[in-house]
PDB file of C-alpha atoms in Angstrom:
ATOM      1  CA  ALA U   1       8.872  17.241   1.190  1.00  0.00           C
ATOM      2  CA  SER U   2       5.673  15.329   1.794  1.00  0.00           C
ATOM      3  CA  LEU U   3       4.740  12.458  -0.492  1.00  0.00           C
ATOM      4  CA  PHE U   4       1.292  14.044  -0.793  1.00  0.00           C
ATOM      5  CA  PRO U   5       1.759  17.717  -1.856  1.00  0.00           C
ATOM      6  CA  ALA U   6      -1.273  19.977  -1.683  1.00  0.00           C
ATOM      7  CA  ARG U   7      -1.496  20.373  -5.452  1.00  0.00           C
ATOM      8  CA  VAL U   8       0.099  18.461  -8.292  1.00  0.00           C
ATOM      9  CA  CYS U   9      -0.700  19.474 -11.881  1.00  0.00           C
ATOM     10  CA  THR U  10      -1.814  16.107 -13.220  1.00  0.00           C
ATOM     11  CA  LEU U  11      -5.510  16.724 -13.886  1.00  0.00           C
ATOM     12  CA  SER U  12      -5.234  16.030 -17.616  1.00  0.00           C
ATOM     13  CA  LEU U  13      -3.447  12.726 -16.958  1.00  0.00           C
ATOM     14  CA  LEU U  14      -5.972  11.700 -14.320  1.00  0.00           C
ATOM     15  CA  LEU U  15      -8.865  12.393 -16.653  1.00  0.00           C
ATOM     16  CA  ALA U  16      -7.285  10.500 -19.561  1.00  0.00           C
ATOM     17  CA  PRO U  17      -9.134   7.191 -18.978  1.00  0.00           C
ATOM     18  CA  ALA U  18     -12.398   8.947 -18.216  1.00  0.00           C
ATOM     19  CA  LEU U  19     -12.116  10.821 -21.528  1.00  0.00           C
ATOM     20  CA  GLY U  20     -11.200   7.699 -23.452  1.00  0.00           C
ATOM     21  CA  LEU U  21      -7.668   8.789 -24.281  1.00  0.00           C
ATOM     22  CA  SER U  22      -5.391   5.994 -25.409  1.00  0.00           C
ATOM     23  CA  SER U  23      -1.987   7.322 -24.365  1.00  0.00           C
ATOM     24  CA  VAL U  24      -0.198   5.186 -21.783  1.00  0.00           C
ATOM     25  CA  PRO U  25       1.559   7.190 -19.055  1.00  0.00           C
ATOM     26  CA  SER U  26       5.085   6.553 -17.893  1.00  0.00           C
ATOM     27  CA  SER U  27       5.617   5.096 -14.420  1.00  0.00           C
ATOM     28  CA  THR U  28       6.670   8.564 -13.212  1.00  0.00           C
ATOM     29  CA  GLU U  29       3.474  10.150 -14.572  1.00  0.00           C
ATOM     30  CA  LEU U  30       1.327   7.383 -13.159  1.00  0.00           C
ATOM     31  CA  ARG U  31       2.977   7.676  -9.754  1.00  0.00           C
ATOM     32  CA  ARG U  32       2.465  11.439  -9.746  1.00  0.00           C
ATOM     33  CA  ALA U  33      -1.175  11.053 -10.751  1.00  0.00           C
ATOM     34  CA  LEU U  34      -1.926   8.534  -8.015  1.00  0.00           C
ATOM     35  CA  ILE U  35      -0.197  10.664  -5.395  1.00  0.00           C
ATOM     36  CA  ALA U  36      -2.251  13.658  -6.515  1.00  0.00           C
ATOM     37  CA  ARG U  37      -5.510  11.766  -6.158  1.00  0.00           C
ATOM     38  CA  ARG U  38      -4.433  10.377  -2.770  1.00  0.00           C
ATOM     39  CA  ALA U  39      -3.889  13.957  -1.607  1.00  0.00           C
ATOM     40  CA  ALA U  40      -7.195  15.183  -3.111  1.00  0.00           C
ATOM     41  CA  PRO U  41      -9.594  12.255  -3.836  1.00  0.00           C
ATOM     42  CA  THR U  42     -12.243  14.508  -5.416  1.00  0.00           C
ATOM     43  CA  LEU U  43      -9.798  16.140  -7.839  1.00  0.00           C
ATOM     44  CA  GLY U  44     -11.653  16.731 -11.114  1.00  0.00           C
ATOM     45  CA  GLY U  45     -14.476  14.437 -10.011  1.00  0.00           C
ATOM     46  CA  LEU U  46     -12.279  11.423 -10.744  1.00  0.00           C
ATOM     47  CA  LEU U  47     -13.806   8.111  -9.654  1.00  0.00           C
ATOM     48  CA  PRO U  48     -11.914   5.002  -8.464  1.00  0.00           C
ATOM     49  CA  ALA U  49     -13.084   3.248 -11.638  1.00  0.00           C
ATOM     50  CA  ASP U  50     -11.257   5.870 -13.699  1.00  0.00           C
ATOM     51  CA  VAL U  51      -8.074   5.162 -11.759  1.00  0.00           C
ATOM     52  CA  GLU U  52      -8.557   1.441 -12.344  1.00  0.00           C
ATOM     53  CA  ARG U  53      -8.814   1.983 -16.099  1.00  0.00           C
ATOM     54  CA  LEU U  54      -5.632   4.044 -16.077  1.00  0.00           C
ATOM     55  CA  LEU U  55      -3.879   1.279 -14.149  1.00  0.00           C
ATOM     56  CA  ASP U  56      -5.229  -1.358 -16.540  1.00  0.00           C
ATOM     57  CA  GLN U  57      -3.723   0.587 -19.436  1.00  0.00           C
ATOM     58  CA  TYR U  58      -0.342   0.872 -17.805  1.00  0.00           C
ATOM     59  CA  ILE U  59      -0.151  -2.737 -16.581  1.00  0.00           C
ATOM     60  CA  ALA U  60      -1.205  -4.088 -19.989  1.00  0.00           C
ATOM     61  CA  ALA U  61       1.712  -2.227 -21.541  1.00  0.00           C
ATOM     62  CA  HIS U  62       4.198  -3.250 -18.832  1.00  0.00           C
ATOM     63  CA  PRO U  63       4.175  -6.983 -18.011  1.00  0.00           C
ATOM     64  CA  PRO U  64       4.945  -7.693 -14.351  1.00  0.00           C
ATOM     65  CA  ILE U  65       8.460  -8.575 -13.261  1.00  0.00           C
ATOM     66  CA  ASP U  66       8.820 -12.055 -11.822  1.00  0.00           C
ATOM     67  CA  PRO U  67       8.956 -11.410  -8.038  1.00  0.00           C
ATOM     68  CA  ALA U  68      10.980 -14.579  -7.561  1.00  0.00           C
ATOM     69  CA  HIS U  69      13.845 -12.932  -9.451  1.00  0.00           C
ATOM     70  CA  ALA U  70      13.403  -9.225  -8.791  1.00  0.00           C
ATOM     71  CA  ALA U  71      11.490  -8.708  -5.584  1.00  0.00           C
ATOM     72  CA  ARG U  72      14.386  -9.615  -3.333  1.00  0.00           C
ATOM     73  CA  GLY U  73      16.736  -7.111  -4.944  1.00  0.00           C
ATOM     74  CA  GLU U  74      17.072  -3.377  -4.507  1.00  0.00           C
ATOM     75  CA  LEU U  75      13.922  -2.911  -6.559  1.00  0.00           C
ATOM     76  CA  ALA U  76      11.675  -3.936  -3.665  1.00  0.00           C
ATOM     77  CA  ARG U  77      13.650  -2.687  -0.682  1.00  0.00           C
ATOM     78  CA  GLY U  78      12.639   0.588   0.865  1.00  0.00           C
ATOM     79  CA  THR U  79       9.541   2.329   2.181  1.00  0.00           C
ATOM     80  CA  TRP U  80       6.319   2.042   0.184  1.00  0.00           C
ATOM     81  CA  ARG U  81       3.184   4.087   0.796  1.00  0.00           C
ATOM     82  CA  VAL U  82      -0.233   2.967  -0.403  1.00  0.00           C
ATOM     83  CA  VAL U  83      -1.680   5.476  -2.868  1.00  0.00           C
ATOM     84  CA  HIS U  84      -4.648   3.475  -4.192  1.00  0.00           C
ATOM     85  CA  ALA U  85      -6.690   0.843  -2.355  1.00  0.00           C
ATOM     86  CA  PRO U  86     -10.467   0.979  -3.000  1.00  0.00           C
ATOM     87  CA  HIS U  87     -11.347  -1.518  -0.254  1.00  0.00           C
ATOM     88  CA  ILE U  88      -9.457   0.547   2.341  1.00  0.00           C
ATOM     89  CA  GLU U  89     -11.071   3.767   1.104  1.00  0.00           C
ATOM     90  CA  GLN U  90     -14.531   2.188   1.352  1.00  0.00           C
ATOM     91  CA  LEU U  91     -13.858   0.866   4.857  1.00  0.00           C
ATOM     92  CA  GLY U  92     -12.702   4.318   5.901  1.00  0.00           C
ATOM     93  CA  ARG U  93     -15.887   5.936   4.596  1.00  0.00           C
ATOM     94  CA  VAL U  94     -18.072   3.416   6.452  1.00  0.00           C
ATOM     95  CA  LEU U  95     -16.197   3.858   9.735  1.00  0.00           C
ATOM     96  CA  GLY U  96     -15.543   7.561   9.406  1.00  0.00           C
ATOM     97  CA  VAL U  97     -11.816   6.905   9.727  1.00  0.00           C
ATOM     98  CA  GLU U  98      -8.921   7.906   7.471  1.00  0.00           C
ATOM     99  CA  PHE U  99      -6.226   5.270   6.911  1.00  0.00           C
ATOM    100  CA  ASP U 100      -2.662   5.779   5.706  1.00  0.00           C
ATOM    101  CA  VAL U 101      -0.701   2.567   5.069  1.00  0.00           C
ATOM    102  CA  THR U 102       3.068   2.202   4.765  1.00  0.00           C
ATOM    103  CA  TYR U 103       5.206  -0.908   4.160  1.00  0.00           C
ATOM    104  CA  GLU U 104       8.920  -1.130   4.897  1.00  0.00           C
ATOM    105  CA  LEU U 105      10.944  -3.887   3.192  1.00  0.00           C
ATOM    106  CA  ASP U 106      14.511  -4.563   4.289  1.00  0.00           C
ATOM    107  CA  ALA U 107      17.491  -6.405   2.842  1.00  0.00           C
ATOM    108  CA  ARG U 108      16.770  -9.595   4.812  1.00  0.00           C
ATOM    109  CA  ASP U 109      13.293 -10.272   3.402  1.00  0.00           C
ATOM    110  CA  GLY U 110      11.737  -8.618   6.428  1.00  0.00           C
ATOM    111  CA  ILE U 111       8.615  -6.480   6.193  1.00  0.00           C
ATOM    112  CA  SER U 112       6.898  -4.044   8.543  1.00  0.00           C
ATOM    113  CA  SER U 113       3.486  -2.479   8.097  1.00  0.00           C
ATOM    114  CA  HIS U 114       2.261   0.666   9.816  1.00  0.00           C
ATOM    115  CA  VAL U 115      -1.362   1.736   9.411  1.00  0.00           C
ATOM    116  CA  ARG U 116      -2.013   5.236  10.618  1.00  0.00           C
ATOM    117  CA  TYR U 117      -5.671   5.871  11.474  1.00  0.00           C
ATOM    118  CA  GLY U 118      -7.616   8.911  12.568  1.00  0.00           C
ATOM    119  CA  GLY U 119     -11.264   9.698  13.144  1.00  0.00           C
ATOM    120  CA  ALA U 120     -13.604  11.710  15.337  1.00  0.00           C
ATOM    121  CA  LEU U 121     -14.726   8.645  17.296  1.00  0.00           C
ATOM    122  CA  THR U 122     -11.552   6.564  17.212  1.00  0.00           C
ATOM    123  CA  GLY U 123      -8.933   9.223  17.755  1.00  0.00           C
ATOM    124  CA  GLY U 124      -5.573   8.577  16.147  1.00  0.00           C
ATOM    125  CA  GLY U 125      -2.806   6.041  16.384  1.00  0.00           C
ATOM    126  CA  PHE U 126      -1.118   3.187  14.576  1.00  0.00           C
ATOM    127  CA  LEU U 127      -1.719  -0.501  13.934  1.00  0.00           C
ATOM    128  CA  SER U 128       1.608  -2.180  13.181  1.00  0.00           C
ATOM    129  CA  ALA U 129       2.830  -5.596  12.120  1.00  0.00           C
ATOM    130  CA  ARG U 130       6.196  -7.197  11.422  1.00  0.00           C
ATOM    131  CA  GLY U 131       7.158 -10.400   9.668  1.00  0.00           C
ATOM    132  CA  ALA U 132       8.783 -11.866   6.569  1.00  0.00           C
ATOM    133  CA  TRP U 133       7.926 -12.160   2.888  1.00  0.00           C
ATOM    134  CA  ALA U 134       9.026 -14.326   0.004  1.00  0.00           C
ATOM    135  CA  PRO U 135       7.945 -15.256  -3.548  1.00  0.00           C
ATOM    136  CA  LEU U 136       5.327 -17.996  -3.516  1.00  0.00           C
ATOM    137  CA  ASP U 137       5.458 -18.557  -7.274  1.00  0.00           C
ATOM    138  CA  ALA U 138       6.357 -16.608 -10.405  1.00  0.00           C
ATOM    139  CA  ARG U 139       3.602 -14.041  -9.851  1.00  0.00           C
ATOM    140  CA  THR U 140       2.730 -14.191  -6.150  1.00  0.00           C
ATOM    141  CA  VAL U 141       4.377 -13.220  -2.874  1.00  0.00           C
ATOM    142  CA  ARG U 142       3.446 -14.468   0.572  1.00  0.00           C
ATOM    143  CA  VAL U 143       3.681 -12.419   3.767  1.00  0.00           C
ATOM    144  CA  ILE U 144       3.837 -14.064   7.183  1.00  0.00           C
ATOM    145  CA  TRP U 145       3.145 -11.624  10.005  1.00  0.00           C
ATOM    146  CA  GLU U 146       4.829 -12.567  13.285  1.00  0.00           C
ATOM    147  CA  ASP U 147       4.203  -9.561  15.538  1.00  0.00           C
ATOM    148  CA  ILE U 148       1.115  -7.350  15.623  1.00  0.00           C
ATOM    149  CA  TRP U 149       0.697  -4.356  17.929  1.00  0.00           C
ATOM    150  CA  TRP U 150      -1.478  -1.317  18.532  1.00  0.00           C
ATOM    151  CA  SER U 151      -0.235   2.167  19.430  1.00  0.00           C
ATOM    152  CA  PRO U 152      -3.276   4.333  20.297  1.00  0.00           C
ATOM    153  CA  GLY U 153      -2.512   8.028  20.379  1.00  0.00           C
ATOM    154  CA  ALA U 154       0.901   7.667  18.735  1.00  0.00           C
ATOM    155  CA  GLU U 155       1.872  10.343  16.201  1.00  0.00           C
ATOM    156  CA  VAL U 156       4.664   8.274  14.658  1.00  0.00           C
ATOM    157  CA  PRO U 157       4.987   4.482  14.361  1.00  0.00           C
ATOM    158  CA  VAL U 158       6.209   2.589  17.417  1.00  0.00           C
ATOM    159  CA  ARG U 159       8.991   0.355  16.124  1.00  0.00           C
ATOM    160  CA  GLU U 160       8.866  -2.420  18.729  1.00  0.00           C
ATOM    161  CA  PRO U 161       5.858  -4.305  20.157  1.00  0.00           C
ATOM    162  CA  PRO U 162       4.976  -3.212  23.715  1.00  0.00           C
ATOM    163  CA  SER U 163       4.596  -5.613  26.622  1.00  0.00           C
ATOM    164  CA  GLY U 164       1.664  -6.191  28.919  1.00  0.00           C
ATOM    165  CA  ALA U 165      -1.741  -7.859  28.926  1.00  0.00           C
ATOM    166  CA  LEU U 166      -3.271  -5.575  26.280  1.00  0.00           C
ATOM    167  CA  ALA U 167      -0.338  -6.129  23.949  1.00  0.00           C
ATOM    168  CA  GLN U 168      -0.691  -9.896  24.310  1.00  0.00           C
ATOM    169  CA  LEU U 169      -4.423  -9.673  23.572  1.00  0.00           C
ATOM    170  CA  VAL U 170      -3.807  -7.587  20.431  1.00  0.00           C
ATOM    171  CA  GLN U 171      -1.182 -10.112  19.339  1.00  0.00           C
ATOM    172  CA  ARG U 172      -3.567 -13.061  19.760  1.00  0.00           C
ATOM    173  CA  ILE U 173      -6.408 -11.325  17.947  1.00  0.00           C
ATOM    174  CA  GLY U 174      -4.107 -10.190  15.152  1.00  0.00           C
ATOM    175  CA  ARG U 175      -2.613 -13.615  14.575  1.00  0.00           C
ATOM    176  CA  ALA U 176      -6.056 -15.245  14.619  1.00  0.00           C
ATOM    177  CA  GLY U 177      -7.091 -12.942  11.775  1.00  0.00           C
ATOM    178  CA  MET U 178      -4.052 -13.702   9.607  1.00  0.00           C
ATOM    179  CA  LEU U 179      -5.645 -16.488   7.586  1.00  0.00           C
ATOM    180  CA  PRO U 180      -3.687 -18.165   4.739  1.00  0.00           C
ATOM    181  CA  GLU U 181      -5.938 -16.589   2.107  1.00  0.00           C
ATOM    182  CA  LEU U 182      -4.985 -13.168   3.470  1.00  0.00           C
ATOM    183  CA  SER U 183      -1.244 -13.742   3.178  1.00  0.00           C
ATOM    184  CA  ALA U 184      -0.801 -14.366  -0.587  1.00  0.00           C
ATOM    185  CA  PHE U 185      -0.690 -11.395  -2.937  1.00  0.00           C
ATOM    186  CA  PRO U 186      -0.601 -11.709  -6.752  1.00  0.00           C
ATOM    187  CA  VAL U 187       1.813  -9.103  -8.095  1.00  0.00           C
ATOM    188  CA  GLU U 188       0.607  -7.136 -11.135  1.00  0.00           C
ATOM    189  CA  LEU U 189       3.355  -4.543 -11.343  1.00  0.00           C
ATOM    190  CA  LEU U 190       6.799  -3.996  -9.856  1.00  0.00           C
ATOM    191  CA  ALA U 191       8.668  -0.926 -11.079  1.00  0.00           C
ATOM    192  CA  SER U 192      11.406   1.182  -9.518  1.00  0.00           C
ATOM    193  CA  THR U 193       8.999   3.436  -7.599  1.00  0.00           C
ATOM    194  CA  LEU U 194       5.596   1.813  -8.119  1.00  0.00           C
ATOM    195  CA  CYS U 195       4.059  -1.578  -7.394  1.00  0.00           C
ATOM    196  CA  ALA U 196       0.584  -3.075  -7.685  1.00  0.00           C
ATOM    197  CA  PHE U 197      -0.843  -6.264  -6.206  1.00  0.00           C
ATOM    198  CA  ARG U 198      -4.232  -7.845  -5.554  1.00  0.00           C
ATOM    199  CA  PHE U 199      -5.936  -8.235  -2.193  1.00  0.00           C
ATOM    200  CA  ARG U 200      -7.717 -11.535  -2.804  1.00  0.00           C
ATOM    201  CA  PRO U 201     -10.585 -11.444  -0.251  1.00  0.00           C
ATOM    202  CA  THR U 202     -12.096  -8.404  -1.984  1.00  0.00           C
ATOM    203  CA  ASP U 203     -10.336  -8.928  -5.347  1.00  0.00           C
ATOM    204  CA  SER U 204      -9.215  -5.316  -5.211  1.00  0.00           C
ATOM    205  CA  ARG U 205      -6.023  -3.720  -6.412  1.00  0.00           C
ATOM    206  CA  VAL U 206      -3.531  -2.082  -4.079  1.00  0.00           C
ATOM    207  CA  VAL U 207      -0.951   0.323  -5.473  1.00  0.00           C
ATOM    208  CA  ALA U 208       2.002   1.634  -3.481  1.00  0.00           C
ATOM    209  CA  ALA U 209       4.577   4.296  -4.321  1.00  0.00           C
ATOM    210  CA  LYS U 210       8.154   3.880  -3.165  1.00  0.00           C
ATOM    211  CA  LEU U 211       9.448   6.897  -1.290  1.00  0.00           C
ATOM    212  CA  VAL U 212      12.424   8.562  -2.920  1.00  0.00           C
ATOM    213  CA  GLU U 213      15.019  10.864  -1.426  1.00  0.00           C
ATOM    214  CA  GLY U 214      13.471  14.007   0.003  1.00  0.00           C
ATOM    215  CA  GLU U 215       9.988  12.573   0.570  1.00  0.00           C
ATOM    216  CA  ALA U 216       8.784  12.438   4.146  1.00  0.00           C
ATOM    217  CA  VAL U 217       6.997   9.432   5.615  1.00  0.00           C
ATOM    218  CA  TRP U 218       4.948  11.061   8.373  1.00  0.00           C
TER     219      TRP U 218
END
C-alpha cells in the first residue's frame, strides 16, 4: 500500500488547531494527518500554519528524545519519507516542480537521501546523496554527505553513483553546496514512526514518517 492513500479520514484532526481545539493527538493520529495532507495539500483548506500549530501542540507534550542515546538504535533505522517541509513546498511552487524526499538510515550510521522531482519543464528523475550521520550534541545531529549524484529520467532511485564527466561535475557542485551550516539539524521529535527536525538556513521544520510494513516507497 502507498504511504500516501487517496483519502484518509482525518479532516477533523487536521482542522483541530485551526478551530482552536486543545486536544493533543497521538503520534499515530499525527502521522496519519500529515500523510493525508501530503497526499491532498488543499484538504479542508488547511494551511501550513495550521499544521505547524498542530505540531507545536504535539511536540510541547512530548519532549524530544536525546539523539545521542536513541538515534543510533532501532528507533532511527529504516526508511523515512518527508511529509511536511514548508520550504520545500514553497520551492516547488516557485519552480513548478513537485518534490518527494526519502531518507534511508542503516545500522552503521549511514544515510542515503533520494529526492524525486517532476515538472513540465524539468521532466522527472532523482537527486541522490549518501554519507554518514551522528549526534552532534544532546539535541542535534550532523550529516556529512560524501557522494552526490543525479539520475535524470529515472523512475526509481539509482543506488550507486554513476561514472563519467557529468557525474564528476554533479559531485563537485554538490559538495561545494554542502556548507557546515547546512549539515547540522536540531531534533525536535523522535518517535517510533515520526520525527521532526529544523532546517536552519530557513528556520523551517521538516517532518518525516517512517515507513512501516506494507507501505510502498515508490
